[in-house]
Amino acid sequence: MDDEQALNHAVTPSPAGDDASPGRAMRVAAALQAKGGNEFAKPGSIVEVKFVKGQSLSLTASRLLALMILTAGGDAWEDRPHRMRKADIRRGHKGNERISDMLEELHRTLFAVDDKSWRGKKATLRFSLISSSREEVEDEAGAEAGWIEWEFTPEARKLIQESETYAVLNRQAVLGFRSTYALKLYEVGALRLHRRQSLWKGDMTALRALLGIAPDVYKDFAQLRRKVLEKAKAEIDQLAHFRVEWREIRQGRTVTEIEFRFEPKDAPEQIATVDEIARHSAGRKARREDEVETVAVEAVTQAAVAALVSKDKTGAGEVTFPTGTIRFGSDTLAAIGRSAGGGWDIDLIADAYRAQMGERLAKLKGAKLIASWTGFCESFLARRGRP
């Protein structure tokens, strides 16, 4: 039984007539959540929801929304609060300021769907996706401190509950995109491939609505192609489980329509994609463009770390763990943090290390400290995965 058959088996429809039962999207979300791993289901109704004219979500807010959908899982349609650790949102950044900005952006952004009025006439429904949120603001010791809590609006929950289609997304890929347009097109492509509808076609107004491109941005199509389409394609081809191509349809010299084609990657390409999203984002653009990587965590090899360790052993004094930043004045500890920490902020790892070691840290020095710090960095990465 392959993964698709297993999911179909796991999401057998509920008995007919149960008005409170969720649609297929939520049943798949629950199955993927129970399975574990990096894949999660985003309801097709939420993928296809349109921004109100002149509004769109930033990349960071779009990522937060994806993480909210992932965290809520098969319960996203229920009328209850959902909770997430701030550490799962920060992804290595020490400050919480951006979390407040992202929550406020989600609150004030309006979305629109086609609906019916109370008289049965065609109408446009405008709504927000979250109705309320709570953010812990008290400072606590430890890297795991701090949570947010939110509730989806009744309109959003109704769309989520009734959705029979879904896009299976990869958490690491979602967090890896650097263009909000690429992330949106990734979601659309994943949804259409699941529907076995590999083509999307629309005019310029539909394209802007699809990707959330403001009317006053990239008015010239050559600029839109360069700033949006080419960048989105490059990121999707590198991070998604499919490739995207597009065709420009013209009337005279004017581009009037766009046709996207989404094509699943073959097995070798899939493996390369899995390897890429597991790597740190540093150097990703260079890898995409086949350039030599000049800045990458992988450049600090185990041999280099060993050389630094040897240097400290034979130096004037043994290595001790600093009370402040480890970025300056402790080359060995910083190099180990970058190499074994998988790309996490090395001072964030250091804070967690100090919290775990407590008073014992003052007694550790030299080779024992280096061995302890290396092991902690490796376990930190194993627990959290790559940022």
JSON list of N, CA, C and O in Angstrom, two decimals, residues 238 265-279:
[
{"chain": "A", "resi": 238, "resn": "GLN", "atom": "N", "xyz": [13.63, 24.31, -6.96]},
{"chain": "A", "resi": 238, "resn": "GLN", "atom": "CA", "xyz": [14.66, 23.85, -6.03]},
{"chain": "A", "resi": 238, "resn": "GLN", "atom": "C", "xyz": [14.07, 23.19, -4.78]},
{"chain": "A", "resi": 238, "resn": "GLN", "atom": "O", "xyz": [14.62, 22.21, -4.28]},
{"chain": "A", "resi": 265, "resn": "LYS", "atom": "N", "xyz": [8.26, 15.87, -10.02]},
{"chain": "A", "resi": 265, "resn": "LYS", "atom": "CA", "xyz": [9.65, 15.51, -10.29]},
{"chain": "A", "resi": 265, "resn": "LYS", "atom": "C", "xyz": [9.80, 14.00, -10.29]},
{"chain": "A", "resi": 265, "resn": "LYS", "atom": "O", "xyz": [9.03, 13.28, -9.63]},
{"chain": "A", "resi": 266, "resn": "ASP", "atom": "N", "xyz": [10.81, 13.51, -11.02]},
{"chain": "A", "resi": 266, "resn": "ASP", "atom": "CA", "xyz": [11.10, 12.08, -10.99]},
{"chain": "A", "resi": 266, "resn": "ASP", "atom": "C", "xyz": [11.88, 11.75, -9.72]},
{"chain": "A", "resi": 266, "resn": "ASP", "atom": "O", "xyz": [12.26, 12.63, -8.94]},
{"chain": "A", "resi": 267, "resn": "ALA", "atom": "N", "xyz": [12.16, 10.46, -9.51]},
{"chain": "A", "resi": 267, "resn": "ALA", "atom": "CA", "xyz": [12.76, 10.02, -8.25]},
{"chain": "A", "resi": 267, "resn": "ALA", "atom": "C", "xyz": [14.11, 10.68, -7.94]},
{"chain": "A", "resi": 267, "resn": "ALA", "atom": "O", "xyz": [14.32, 11.16, -6.82]},
{"chain": "A", "resi": 268, "resn": "PRO", "atom": "N", "xyz": [15.06, 10.73, -8.88]},
{"chain": "A", "resi": 268, "resn": "PRO", "atom": "CA", "xyz": [16.34, 11.38, -8.56]},
{"chain": "A", "resi": 268, "resn": "PRO", "atom": "C", "xyz": [16.18, 12.85, -8.17]},
{"chain": "A", "resi": 268, "resn": "PRO", "atom": "O", "xyz": [16.85, 13.34, -7.26]},
{"chain": "A", "resi": 269, "resn": "GLU", "atom": "N", "xyz": [15.27, 13.55, -8.87]},
{"chain": "A", "resi": 269, "resn": "GLU", "atom": "CA", "xyz": [15.04, 14.96, -8.54]},
{"chain": "A", "resi": 269, "resn": "GLU", "atom": "C", "xyz": [14.40, 15.10, -7.16]},
{"chain": "A", "resi": 269, "resn": "GLU", "atom": "O", "xyz": [14.69, 16.04, -6.41]},
{"chain": "A", "resi": 270, "resn": "GLN", "atom": "N", "xyz": [13.50, 14.18, -6.82]},
{"chain": "A", "resi": 270, "resn": "GLN", "atom": "CA", "xyz": [12.87, 14.20, -5.51]},
{"chain": "A", "resi": 270, "resn": "GLN", "atom": "C", "xyz": [13.91, 14.04, -4.41]},
{"chain": "A", "resi": 270, "resn": "GLN", "atom": "O", "xyz": [13.88, 14.73, -3.38]},
{"chain": "A", "resi": 271, "resn": "ILE", "atom": "N", "xyz": [14.84, 13.12, -4.61]},
{"chain": "A", "resi": 271, "resn": "ILE", "atom": "CA", "xyz": [15.90, 12.90, -3.62]},
{"chain": "A", "resi": 271, "resn": "ILE", "atom": "C", "xyz": [16.75, 14.15, -3.47]},
{"chain": "A", "resi": 271, "resn": "ILE", "atom": "O", "xyz": [17.10, 14.56, -2.35]},
{"chain": "A", "resi": 272, "resn": "ALA", "atom": "N", "xyz": [17.09, 14.79, -4.59]},
{"chain": "A", "resi": 272, "resn": "ALA", "atom": "CA", "xyz": [17.89, 16.02, -4.54]},
{"chain": "A", "resi": 272, "resn": "ALA", "atom": "C", "xyz": [17.14, 17.12, -3.80]},
{"chain": "A", "resi": 272, "resn": "ALA", "atom": "O", "xyz": [17.75, 17.91, -3.05]},
{"chain": "A", "resi": 273, "resn": "THR", "atom": "N", "xyz": [15.82, 17.19, -3.98]},
{"chain": "A", "resi": 273, "resn": "THR", "atom": "CA", "xyz": [15.01, 18.19, -3.29]},
{"chain": "A", "resi": 273, "resn": "THR", "atom": "C", "xyz": [14.99, 17.95, -1.79]},
{"chain": "A", "resi": 273, "resn": "THR", "atom": "O", "xyz": [15.13, 18.87, -0.99]},
{"chain": "A", "resi": 274, "resn": "VAL", "atom": "N", "xyz": [14.81, 16.69, -1.40]},
{"chain": "A", "resi": 274, "resn": "VAL", "atom": "CA", "xyz": [14.82, 16.35, 0.03]},
{"chain": "A", "resi": 274, "resn": "VAL", "atom": "C", "xyz": [16.15, 16.74, 0.66]},
{"chain": "A", "resi": 274, "resn": "VAL", "atom": "O", "xyz": [16.21, 17.29, 1.77]},
{"chain": "A", "resi": 275, "resn": "ASP", "atom": "N", "xyz": [17.25, 16.45, -0.05]},
{"chain": "A", "resi": 275, "resn": "ASP", "atom": "CA", "xyz": [18.58, 16.81, 0.45]},
{"chain": "A", "resi": 275, "resn": "ASP", "atom": "C", "xyz": [18.72, 18.33, 0.58]},
{"chain": "A", "resi": 275, "resn": "ASP", "atom": "O", "xyz": [19.29, 18.84, 1.55]},
{"chain": "A", "resi": 276, "resn": "GLU", "atom": "N", "xyz": [18.18, 19.05, -0.38]},
{"chain": "A", "resi": 276, "resn": "GLU", "atom": "CA", "xyz": [18.33, 20.51, -0.38]},
{"chain": "A", "resi": 276, "resn": "GLU", "atom": "C", "xyz": [17.57, 21.17, 0.77]},
{"chain": "A", "resi": 276, "resn": "GLU", "atom": "O", "xyz": [18.10, 22.04, 1.46]},
{"chain": "A", "resi": 277, "resn": "ILE", "atom": "N", "xyz": [16.33, 20.75, 1.00]},
{"chain": "A", "resi": 277, "resn": "ILE", "atom": "CA", "xyz": [15.56, 21.41, 2.06]},
{"chain": "A", "resi": 277, "resn": "ILE", "atom": "C", "xyz": [16.06, 21.02, 3.44]},
{"chain": "A", "resi": 277, "resn": "ILE", "atom": "O", "xyz": [15.75, 21.69, 4.43]},
{"chain": "A", "resi": 278, "resn": "ALA", "atom": "N", "xyz": [16.88, 19.94, 3.52]},
{"chain": "A", "resi": 278, "resn": "ALA", "atom": "CA", "xyz": [17.48, 19.57, 4.80]},
{"chain": "A", "resi": 278, "resn": "ALA", "atom": "C", "xyz": [18.74, 20.38, 5.08]},
{"chain": "A", "resi": 278, "resn": "ALA", "atom": "O", "xyz": [19.20, 20.42, 6.22]},
{"chain": "A", "resi": 279, "resn": "ARG", "atom": "N", "xyz": [19.27, 21.04, 4.06]},
{"chain": "A", "resi": 279, "resn": "ARG", "atom": "CA", "xyz": [20.48, 21.83, 4.24]},
{"chain": "A", "resi": 279, "resn": "ARG", "atom": "C", "xyz": [20.12, 23.23, 4.72]},
{"chain": "A", "resi": 279, "resn": "ARG", "atom": "O", "xyz": [18.99, 23.69, 4.60]}
]
